[in-house]
Amino acid sequence: MSEAVTVTREIVAKYKGREGVLTHILQDIQGRFGYLPPEAMEVVAEEMGVSLAELYGMASFYARFYFAPRGKTVIKVCRGTACHVRGSERVLAKFSEELGLKEGETSPDLSFTLEAVNCVGCCALAPVVMINEKVFTASDPGKLLAALRQGENRDQDH
Amino acid sequence: MAGMVTLTIDGREVTVPEGTTILHAAEALGIEIPHLCYCPGLEGTGACRLCVVEVEKVRGLVVACMRRVAEGMVVHTNTPRVREARKFVLELLLSRHPGLCLSCDKSGDCKLQQYAYELGIKRPFFEVRDPGYEVKDDLFIVRDYNLCILCGRCIRVCRTQGADILDFMKRGIETRVGTPLDRPLLESGCDFCGSCVSVCPTGALMEKARLGKGREWELEKVPSRCSYCGAACELNYHLRRGEIVKVSSPRPVAYLCARGRFGYGYLQSGERLTTPLVRRGGELVPVDWDEALSLVAENLHQARERYGAEGVGGILSPLVSCETAYAFQKFFRAGLRTNNVDCGLRVGAGLELLRHADAVTGGPEGYASWKDVLEANVILLVGDVCQRVPATWGYLKRAVGRGAKLIYLGFYKDRPARLAHVWLQALPGEEPLVLARLAWLILQKPTYRTLAERVPYFASFAEEVERLARVEVSVPEENLARAAELWSEEARGVLLLPVDGVSPATGKAALNLLLLTGRREKALFPTSAFVNAQGVWRLGGVAEFFPGLRPVSEAASEFAAFWGRVPNGTPGLSLTAMLRPGSPVKALYLLGEDPLGSYPGSGSIAAKLGELDFLVVQDLTLTKTAEKAHVVLPLASLPETGGTIIATHGEKHHLSSALSPRILMPWQVFALLAAKMNLELNLSAQELLLNEIKAVTPEFGLVPAERKLGFWELGEVGPGRGDSQLKLTALAFYPSFYRQDWLKLSGLEVLLPYEGNFVALSPEEELEEGAVVEVSTPYGAFTTRVHLDKALPRGVAAVPAFSPAAAALFPLEAPWGSVPASIARA
Ligand code: SF4
Ligand code: SF4
Ligand code: SF4
Ligand code: FES
Ligand code: FES
C-alpha cells in the first residue's frame, strides 16, 4: 500500500463521524504531501461516501488545493487588469522562457512551479509576481530569477 | 379536495396535487414554460432562471421549476416582463456560446436554438466569449464544453443512473463540467450509458458516430426496443438512408445502457452474412438460397428417415421474436415430427427457475413491475443483476432514493454494495446457505413460523434450513440478523433474481424466502439476460412445451387440429442432452445460437458437433460454430424482422421492422424449406404466424400457472466457509453479454479490461496485473491475463460470463456455480 493511502486513512479516521470535515481532511492531506495525490482522493471518496467527481468538484472550487506536486519555488504571475496594463503578459512569457515551463507546469525536478493568478491586491506594485507568497515588482523577471537561483545555490552550500 | 390545490395560469384554472411545481401545473394545461436546467425526470436546481413567471401579489419573478403551487395563485407565463427576463437570461447564455448553429450537428434538436428563436433573439447582445477549451474526443461521445451552458443536467443524470463521474469543477468564470482530474471518460469509469448526451440541451455532448451524418430533420426516426437483454428498453433508431446514425431514448432520462445506446454496430457490420454458404471440399463457399436450402432440406429429410425423430434437432436463440420462434418450432414439431427443439435459456437454471417463478407468482400477471421495484420498502438483490440487466441500476438507485432498504447478496463489491443497507458478502457457492440462514432466522419468529407451518413441505423445509443454518458462512452474524429483520418486517418487498444467472439452489432458496414471508404477488422481478427469453419459452421454444406452455405429452392431438399434422407426442431432448457427446442427434439446426462461442462446456460441445452428419447454422455473421457448419444461412436480426417480444417481467411488446433486411426473413426461410420437403406448414408471412399464435394461445403463453404451494428443496449446496481452495466463478462484468461477438462488432468490448479476455483476482493474491496465467478447473484449462480487481474478495477468481474462458472452464450443466480452480503462471 502506498504511503498516500496509509496516511490518508489515518487522517480520515481522525475526522470520521463528524459533519462538514471534508475540507479539513483535504487540507491535512495537502499539508502532508503538498498536493492532493489521486490515491489519497480515492480513499477519501470511498471512506467518506462521496463520489470522486463530487470530491474533485469540491476541492477544485477552492483555489488553494493542488492536484499535482508543486515546485519548491512557486512563481505566480499576476494577470489582473492593472498588471496586464503594466505588461504582465511579457512577464509571464519571460518566466516561461527562462524556466522552460508553461503556465501551470512544474519542473520535473520539482524546483519551480509557474502559475498565472488573478489580482493579488497589490496593484500599486504592478506588474506583480508572488514568489512563495512574497510580493515583488517584476520589472525585470530575468534579474529576479537570477537572484532566486543564487539564493538556491547558497541554500545548498549550507 | 384534500391534498389538491387550485390555481389560475394564464387565465385558466387548474387543480393539481399539493407540492406540484408551477412548471408542471402549467404542463397539465398544455402550457410549456421554457426551461433549460430543469429536465423532466430529474430534480430541479433552479440554476438557469429561464423558467421565470409572474405571480400576482409576488414582487419578483418566480422560478417556475422550483416554486410549488399554492391555493388561489394567479400565474402569468408570458407577459412582456417575463419575456424580457427570459431574453436576458438567454442572451447571457449565448454570450458564452461560441457555437455556430449553421454547422452544428445539434441544430434542430437544440433547446438553446429553439428558445432563441421563440424569443426572437436576432443577434447577440453581449460580446460572445470563446472559452477555448479543448474538445474532448472520448469513446462514443464527443464533449465540447465550449458549447456548455452549465445547466448541470448531465451531472444530475450521471448521479441518478450513470457512474456518477461528473461534477462542476473550479468556480466563477472558470466553472466547467468535468471528470476527476479531467481524465477521459473511459479512464473515469464511465458506463457509456449516454444519459448525459441524452439530457444535454445543447451541442456540448454529442454521439460521436452521429457527427457529420446529417442533421435532425434529415434523419428518419423509427421507434423500437433494444434487442439485447430482457429489459427490452424502449429506443429510437435514427436513420440516414437506412443506416443507423444514432440511437435515442424516448424521453431524455429514459435509461439505455451502453449496449442499447451505442451497441448497434453489429447490426450494420460488414461482417453480416448476405448470402448462404455451403461446405465444398472443406471450404465454405457462397451459393444462392435455392441451392443452400435444397441441401438443408435433403439432409434433414435423410437424417429424419435414417435416425427417426431423435436424430434431428433444432436449437434457437432467446433473442429472436415470438413469430420467428413459433415458426421454427413448428417446422420441427409439425414438419419434422420431432420435439427436439430447445433454446439457450436452458443453459444454467434459467428455464427451471422461470417455471418455479411462475409457480410462486401464479404466472406473469403476478410478477413485480418496474413500478413495484420503485415503490418497494425492501429489495433483495441477488448476484450480478445490474451487469446482466443494466436498466435495473437506475431503478434501484431511485428506489433507494425514495427510501427503500436494499439487501445485496453477492461476493462482488460493485455499486449495489455501496448502495445497500445490508451487504451479504457470501463467497461464491455460499449464497444458498446464506439464504437458508435468513430463512432460519425468520423462522425463529413465532408469527412467521405459524404462517410457514401452513405451507406444504414445511417439515422438510424446516429440517433442511435447520441443517444448512448450522454451516458456517463468511457473512457476519449481525448482517444476517439485520437482513432477516428487514426482509421480514418491511412492508413491500421485491426480490430481484437473475433467473438465468444463478445456480438452481440459489434461485430456489431465494424463492423460498418469498414463500416464507407470504410474498407471492408483485414481489418477484425475474431478470433474464435475453431480450425474448419469456416469449421464446412460452411459444414452443423449449423441448417439453408446445406453444402456450402446453405439455408435449398431453397436447399432441390438440395441436394436430391447429397444424393439420399430428405432431410427435414424445417429449424432445433438451439442449444439454442434444449437445452431449454420444447423443442421438445427427442433424442439427442452430438458429441464432453460437454454442462454441457462448455456451459453457465448449470442449464437449465441439466433440458433439464433430459427431454430426449435418450441421446448419443460421446467424448474423460467420460465428465460431458457423465455421464448423455444412451449411450457413444468413439471419435477419430482431430490429429487421420486428415482431412480438416479451420482456423479462412479462410485458408484451410489438415491434415494427425498424431496419430493412437485405435478406430473407427467417420464416420465409423455413417456409421455403418446408416447400422443398413437401410440408404444408403456412409459414410464409409474419402476419399469418401472428394470427396463428393468437389462435393457439391468445395470451401469447402469458398464462396463469398452477401454483405449487410448497417450499423447494435445495438439494446439494456448497461447502460453506473454511475451504481454502480458490473458487472460480463466471461473473457478468458490465457490459458482458451472451453474444460477445455482438459487443465486439459494436466496439463495446473495449469497456472490459483486456477486451474481456482476463481472469479477475483480488490484489491481495500473489500475482501482478497483466500476468499471463493458466487457469484450470475440473472441466478444462484456459490461458489468459490477470486483472486485479479490488471488488473481489481474496480466494475468489472470476472470469467474464459468456467469455471463451467461461466456456472452457465451466460445464454446460452448471455454469453459474463456483468451481475449484488453480492458477499458475503460463
Ligand atoms: S455516459 Fe453515463 S456514466 Fe458516462 S458520463 Fe454520461 S451519464 Fe455518466
Ligand atoms: S454539458 Fe450539456 S448537460 Fe452538461 S452542463 Fe453543459 S449544457 Fe448542461
Ligand atoms: S438494459 Fe438491457 S434492454 Fe436496456 S439498453 Fe441495456 S441491454 Fe438494452
Ligand atoms: S492586477 Fe495585479 S495585483 Fe492587482
Ligand atoms: S429551468 Fe427553472 S431555473 Fe432552469
Coordinates of C-alpha atoms in Angstrom, one line a residue, chain B residues 351-571:
Chain B
L351 CA -35.8 -22.4 -17.6
E352 CA -36.2 -24.2 -14.4
L353 CA -36.2 -21.0 -12.3
L354 CA -38.7 -19.3 -14.6
R355 CA -41.0 -22.2 -14.2
H356 CA -40.6 -22.0 -10.5
A357 CA -41.1 -18.3 -10.6
D358 CA -44.4 -18.8 -12.3
A359 CA -45.4 -21.4 -9.7
V360 CA -44.8 -18.8 -6.9
T361 CA -46.4 -15.9 -8.6
G362 CA -49.2 -17.8 -10.3
G363 CA -47.9 -16.6 -13.7
P364 CA -46.5 -13.5 -15.2
E365 CA -49.5 -11.5 -14.1
G366 CA -48.1 -11.9 -10.6
Y367 CA -44.6 -10.6 -11.4
A368 CA -43.5 -7.3 -10.0
S369 CA -43.3 -4.4 -12.4
W370 CA -40.7 -1.6 -12.5
K371 CA -43.2 0.4 -10.6
D372 CA -43.3 -2.2 -7.8
V373 CA -39.5 -2.0 -7.7
L374 CA -39.6 1.8 -7.3
E375 CA -42.2 1.6 -4.6
A376 CA -40.7 -1.2 -2.6
N377 CA -39.8 -0.9 1.1
V378 CA -37.2 -3.6 0.9
I379 CA -35.4 -5.0 -2.1
L380 CA -33.4 -8.2 -2.1
L381 CA -30.9 -8.2 -4.9
V382 CA -29.2 -11.4 -5.8
G383 CA -25.9 -11.6 -7.7
D384 CA -24.9 -9.6 -10.7
V385 CA -28.3 -8.4 -11.9
C386 CA -27.1 -4.9 -12.6
Q387 CA -24.5 -6.2 -15.0
R388 CA -26.8 -8.6 -16.8
V389 CA -29.8 -6.2 -17.0
P390 CA -28.2 -2.8 -16.5
A391 CA -31.5 -1.0 -16.6
T392 CA -32.1 -2.3 -13.1
W393 CA -29.4 0.1 -11.7
G394 CA -31.3 3.3 -12.3
Y395 CA -34.5 1.8 -10.8
L396 CA -32.6 0.5 -7.8
K397 CA -31.0 3.9 -7.2
R398 CA -34.2 5.7 -7.5
A399 CA -36.0 3.2 -5.2
V400 CA -33.3 3.6 -2.5
G401 CA -33.5 7.4 -3.0
R402 CA -37.2 7.1 -2.2
G403 CA -36.4 5.2 1.0
A404 CA -36.3 1.5 0.0
K405 CA -33.9 -0.6 2.0
L406 CA -31.6 -2.7 -0.2
I407 CA -30.2 -6.0 0.8
Y408 CA -27.5 -7.1 -1.7
L409 CA -26.3 -10.7 -1.7
G410 CA -23.2 -11.2 -3.7
F411 CA -19.4 -11.5 -3.3
Y412 CA -18.5 -8.7 -5.7
K413 CA -18.2 -5.3 -4.2
D414 CA -19.8 -3.3 -7.0
R415 CA -22.3 -0.5 -6.9
P416 CA -25.1 -2.2 -5.2
A417 CA -22.7 -3.0 -2.3
R418 CA -22.3 0.8 -1.8
L419 CA -26.0 1.4 -2.0
A420 CA -27.0 -1.5 0.2
H421 CA -28.3 -1.2 3.8
V422 CA -27.0 -4.7 4.3
W423 CA -24.4 -6.3 2.2
L424 CA -24.3 -10.0 2.5
Q425 CA -20.9 -10.8 1.1
A426 CA -21.3 -14.5 0.7
L427 CA -18.4 -16.2 -1.1
P428 CA -19.3 -18.0 -4.4
G429 CA -21.3 -21.1 -3.5
E430 CA -22.4 -19.9 -0.1
E431 CA -25.4 -18.0 -1.4
P432 CA -28.0 -20.7 -0.8
L433 CA -26.5 -21.2 2.7
V434 CA -26.9 -17.5 3.5
L435 CA -30.4 -17.5 2.1
A436 CA -31.3 -20.6 4.2
R437 CA -29.8 -18.9 7.2
L438 CA -32.1 -15.9 6.6
A439 CA -35.0 -18.3 6.4
W440 CA -33.9 -19.9 9.7
L441 CA -33.7 -16.6 11.4
I442 CA -37.1 -15.6 10.2
L443 CA -38.5 -18.9 11.3
Q444 CA -37.4 -18.1 14.9
K445 CA -40.2 -15.6 15.0
P446 CA -43.3 -17.3 16.2
T447 CA -45.7 -15.4 13.8
Y448 CA -43.7 -16.4 10.8
R449 CA -43.3 -20.0 12.0
T450 CA -47.1 -20.3 12.4
L451 CA -47.6 -18.9 8.9
A452 CA -45.0 -21.1 7.4
E453 CA -46.3 -24.2 9.1
R454 CA -49.3 -24.0 6.8
V455 CA -47.2 -24.1 3.6
P456 CA -46.9 -27.6 2.2
Y457 CA -43.5 -29.4 2.8
F458 CA -42.9 -27.2 5.8
A459 CA -41.5 -30.1 7.8
S460 CA -38.8 -31.0 5.3
F461 CA -38.1 -27.3 4.7
A462 CA -37.7 -26.5 8.3
E463 CA -35.4 -29.5 8.7
E464 CA -33.2 -28.6 5.7
V465 CA -33.0 -25.0 6.9
E466 CA -32.1 -26.1 10.3
R467 CA -29.3 -28.3 8.9
L468 CA -28.0 -25.6 6.5
A469 CA -28.1 -22.8 9.0
R470 CA -25.5 -24.7 11.0
V471 CA -22.9 -24.5 8.2
E472 CA -20.6 -21.6 8.8
V473 CA -20.6 -18.8 6.2
S474 CA -18.4 -15.8 5.6
V475 CA -21.2 -13.3 6.3
P476 CA -21.0 -11.6 9.7
E477 CA -23.8 -12.6 12.1
E478 CA -25.1 -9.1 12.6
N479 CA -25.6 -8.6 8.8
L480 CA -27.6 -11.8 8.6
A481 CA -29.7 -10.7 11.5
R482 CA -30.2 -7.2 10.1
A483 CA -31.2 -8.7 6.6
A484 CA -33.6 -11.1 8.2
E485 CA -35.2 -8.3 10.2
L486 CA -35.6 -6.0 7.1
W487 CA -36.9 -8.7 4.9
S488 CA -39.5 -9.9 7.4
E489 CA -40.5 -6.6 8.9
E490 CA -40.7 -4.2 6.0
A491 CA -44.0 -4.0 4.2
R492 CA -43.5 -4.2 0.4
G493 CA -40.6 -6.5 -0.5
V494 CA -39.3 -7.2 -4.0
L495 CA -36.8 -9.9 -5.0
L496 CA -34.6 -9.1 -8.0
L497 CA -33.4 -12.5 -9.2
P498 CA -31.3 -13.1 -12.3
V499 CA -33.0 -16.4 -13.2
D500 CA -30.6 -17.3 -15.9
G501 CA -27.5 -16.3 -13.9
V502 CA -27.7 -18.1 -10.6
S503 CA -27.4 -21.7 -9.5
P504 CA -30.7 -23.6 -9.1
A505 CA -30.1 -23.8 -5.3
T506 CA -29.6 -20.1 -5.0
G507 CA -32.7 -19.4 -7.0
K508 CA -34.8 -21.8 -5.1
A509 CA -33.6 -20.6 -1.7
A510 CA -34.5 -17.1 -2.7
L511 CA -38.0 -18.2 -3.8
N512 CA -38.4 -20.0 -0.5
L513 CA -37.9 -16.6 1.2
L514 CA -40.8 -15.2 -0.7
L515 CA -43.0 -18.1 0.3
L516 CA -41.9 -17.8 3.9
T517 CA -42.9 -14.2 4.1
G518 CA -46.1 -14.7 2.3
R519 CA -44.9 -12.7 -0.7
R520 CA -46.4 -14.3 -3.8
E521 CA -47.7 -11.5 -5.9
K522 CA -45.9 -8.4 -7.2
A523 CA -42.9 -9.4 -5.2
L524 CA -40.7 -11.2 -7.7
F525 CA -38.9 -9.4 -10.5
P526 CA -37.2 -12.1 -12.5
T527 CA -34.4 -10.8 -14.7
S528 CA -33.3 -12.5 -17.8
A529 CA -30.2 -11.6 -19.8
F530 CA -32.0 -12.4 -23.1
V531 CA -34.4 -10.0 -24.7
N532 CA -37.1 -12.5 -25.6
A533 CA -36.5 -15.4 -23.2
Q534 CA -40.0 -15.1 -21.9
G535 CA -41.5 -15.1 -25.4
V536 CA -39.4 -18.0 -26.8
W537 CA -40.1 -20.4 -23.9
R538 CA -43.8 -19.6 -23.8
L539 CA -44.2 -20.1 -27.6
G540 CA -42.8 -23.6 -28.0
G541 CA -39.1 -22.8 -27.9
V542 CA -38.3 -25.4 -25.2
A543 CA -38.4 -29.2 -25.6
E544 CA -41.2 -30.0 -23.1
F545 CA -43.8 -27.5 -24.1
F546 CA -45.9 -26.8 -27.1
P547 CA -46.8 -23.1 -27.6
G548 CA -48.8 -21.7 -24.7
L549 CA -46.9 -23.9 -22.3
R550 CA -48.9 -26.9 -23.2
P551 CA -47.0 -30.1 -22.1
V552 CA -45.9 -32.1 -25.1
S553 CA -47.1 -35.4 -23.7
E554 CA -50.7 -34.1 -23.2
A555 CA -51.2 -31.7 -26.1
A556 CA -50.3 -33.6 -29.3
S557 CA -53.9 -34.1 -30.5
E558 CA -54.9 -30.5 -29.6
F559 CA -52.1 -29.2 -31.9
A560 CA -52.9 -31.7 -34.6
A561 CA -56.1 -29.7 -35.0
F562 CA -54.2 -26.4 -35.3
W563 CA -51.5 -27.7 -37.5
G564 CA -53.2 -30.2 -39.7
R565 CA -50.4 -32.6 -39.0
V566 CA -50.2 -34.8 -36.0
P567 CA -47.0 -33.8 -34.0
N568 CA -45.0 -36.3 -32.1
G569 CA -46.2 -36.8 -28.5
T570 CA -42.9 -37.8 -27.1
P571 CA -41.1 -35.0 -25.2

